[in-house]
Phi, psi and omega in degrees: 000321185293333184281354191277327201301312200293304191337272144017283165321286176316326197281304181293313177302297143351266170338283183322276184341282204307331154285339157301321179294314165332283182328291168313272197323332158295315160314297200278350192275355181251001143280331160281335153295325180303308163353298185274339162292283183327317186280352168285314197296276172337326182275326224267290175324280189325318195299292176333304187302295176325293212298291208308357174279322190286316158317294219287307184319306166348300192258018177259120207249100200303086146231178179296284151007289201287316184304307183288336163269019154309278183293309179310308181173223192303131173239071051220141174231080166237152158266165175225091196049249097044292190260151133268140193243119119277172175219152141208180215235143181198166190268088165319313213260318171255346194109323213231103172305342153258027158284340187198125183286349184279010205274128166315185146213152165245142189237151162233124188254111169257137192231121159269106156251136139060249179251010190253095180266095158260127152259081205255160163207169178240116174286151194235151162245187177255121198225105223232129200190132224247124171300141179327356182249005178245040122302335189258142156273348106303134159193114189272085171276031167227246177278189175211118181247131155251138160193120191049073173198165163232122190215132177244142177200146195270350197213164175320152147246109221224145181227141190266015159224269208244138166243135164229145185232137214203105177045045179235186178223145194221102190250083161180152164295137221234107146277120158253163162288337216236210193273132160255124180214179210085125193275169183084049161257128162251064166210191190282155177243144150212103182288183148075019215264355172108148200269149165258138167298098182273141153305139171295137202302311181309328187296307219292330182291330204289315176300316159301347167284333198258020191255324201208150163290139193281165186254159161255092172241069192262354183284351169190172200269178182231116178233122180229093198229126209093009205216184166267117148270114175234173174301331192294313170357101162347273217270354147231043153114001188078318176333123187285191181102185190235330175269154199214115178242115172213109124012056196285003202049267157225040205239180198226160179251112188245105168288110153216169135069061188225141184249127186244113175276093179132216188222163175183126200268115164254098181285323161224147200206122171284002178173130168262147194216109160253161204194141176083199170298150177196122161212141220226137209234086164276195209258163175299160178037353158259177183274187178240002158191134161220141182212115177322289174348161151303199172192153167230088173276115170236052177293181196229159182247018199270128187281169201222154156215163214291354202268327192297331184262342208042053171192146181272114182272347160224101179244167164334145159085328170243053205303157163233122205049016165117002199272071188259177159199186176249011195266168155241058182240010166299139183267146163214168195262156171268107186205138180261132176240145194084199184284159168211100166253153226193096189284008181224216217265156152223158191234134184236125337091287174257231194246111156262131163237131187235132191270085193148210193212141194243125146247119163261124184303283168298242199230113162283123204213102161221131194226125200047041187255177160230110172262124176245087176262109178299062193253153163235185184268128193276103157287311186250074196301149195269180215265173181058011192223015168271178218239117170255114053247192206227010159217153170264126177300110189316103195329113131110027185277338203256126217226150157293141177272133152321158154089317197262144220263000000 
């Protein structure tokens, strides 16, 4: 009886182990999944945290503007199912992002997954570098007609289909994708040379929508002759500032006998026209006209003067060469300085000295004219004509914040 008694025992103690061991082993196999959630969820955050950095570098643009809706709060607040994503954006070297475009930015990204609170961040600097088609002092994407005319530039002229040259004299070096034909070129010809990339008139416009409200002035055409043309101007949108973004429909804009102060932007227009002395000064890194439109230069090479207009072209706020006064006895020269791209078709007619670079979206036509393009090379290339993205990421920056699990 006593031995059946150990039996018993021994057989129950058996039992008992072997459901501890059980036990334990359930525990520990459902702590190693929760483990394995976690280390999924925590990889699954960091991937969130990396993409939403990598979005915002992409679409971030070294301007004033960006900086300052930078600077205002979140440059993203989205879910992903689930998750929440913030970005927000800050100055490492001073605190303050619009003070200066060489300033870095750090950027931080937070991701709540699942039980996983990430944070990461990266610094980017600005590496703002001008697409291949402001190399040229001309660059056509369609033909290019020369006829009775002369025209000199310091830099290539290039067309992405056909160039003809027809009783002229062309002191530049001369490219196409396609045939070149016709004498008086004194610089290298090169057909067959292969398309140069022009920006899409929408990238380039698109960039200037997102700096200043665009006006609606599609109700009537807009001539603006004699004057100081700047942005505050009624009919170009009132706005302070340098930039002028407006909305012309199918109605047309005529520039002549003008000091036009800033940029001015035509997201749409049926023809843009400039004519007579004209000079147009915009600001560092911006252009001096883009327009979706066709376009008609009939300009004059004749200095122009303020008496001749009755009106004074450097008043306060608006120095010309560093200059302002209140008199009208200043002389100005007829010139364009800076890009001037033109998203439809163009005609040169009268004397262009344009300080810069001419991009045609279409077909170029200069006929009896005398063209002088002056180009350089840009340090502060304008928004719509960069090398995308518009920043580089700082070696070894992009770091997990301590503290987050």
């Amino acid at each position: 009886m006593k031995r059946r008694g150990m039996v018993y025992v021994v057989v129950m103690g058996v039992c008992g182990l072997a459901v501890a061991i059980a036990l334990a082993g359930v525990t520990l196999s459902g702590r190693r999944a929760s483990s394995s959630r976690d280390a999924a969820d925590s990889m699954q955050a960091s991937v969130f945290a990396q993409d939403a950095l990598m979005d915002v570098l992409r679409s971030a643009t070294n301007t004033s503007s960006w900086r300052a809706l930078a600077a205002s709060g979140t440059l993203r607040n989205s879910k992903v199912g689930t998750t929440q994503i913030l970005v927000t954006a800050s100055d490492p070297t001073d605190g303050d992002l619009v003070d200066s475009l060489e300033d870095p930015i750090m950027l931080t990204a937070e991701v709540q997954h699942a039980r996983v609170r990430r944070l990461m961040r990266v610094t980017i600097e600005p590496d703002v570098r001008a697409i291949p088609c402001l190399g040229y002092s001309i660059v056509v994407g369609g033909d290019l007609k020369i006829t009775g005319s002369t025209v000199s530039a310091n830099a290539g002229i290039h067309a992405n289909s056909t160039a003809e040259i027809t009783s002229s004299t062309v002191s530049s070096d001369l490219s196409s994708a396609g045939s070149i034909s016709g004498n008086g070129i004194s610089g290298s010809i090169t057909p067959n040379a292969g398309e140069v990339e022009l920006p899409a008139a929408s990238d380039v416009v698109g960039a200037y929508r997102a700096m200043v409200p665009e006006a609606d002035r599609s109700s009537w055409d807009v001539s603006l002759n004699g004057m100081l043309v700047r942005p505050s101007l009624a009919a170009l949108g009132g706005v302070s500032g340098d930039l002028a973004v407006i909305n012309l429909g199918g109605r047309r804009l005529t520039l002549t006998a003008s000091r036009v102060a800033g940029s001015i932007v035509a997201t749409r227009a049926g023809e843009v026209r400039l004519q007579n002395a004209l000079l147009m000064t915009p600001s560092v890194g911006m252009p001096a006209l883009v327009t979706r439109s066709d376009a008609v230069l009939t300009m004059t090479l004749a200095d122009f003067s303020e008496s001749s207009i009755s009106t004074n072209l450097n008043p306060a706020g608006w120095p010309y060469l560093g200059v302002s006064d209140a008199d009208t006895s200043d002389w100005y020269p007829s010139e364009i300085n800076g890009v001037v791209y033109v998203g439809g078709d163009m005609e040169i007619s009268g004397d262009l000295v344009l300080n810069g670079t001419l991009v045609v979206e279409g077909n170029l036509v200069i006929s009896g004219a005398n063209v002088t393009v002056r180009w350089n090379a840009l340090t502060n290339v304008p928004p719509g004509f960069r090398v995308q993205p518009e920043f580089r990421i700082v070696p070894g920056s992009m770091t997990r914040v301590v503290g987050t699990p």
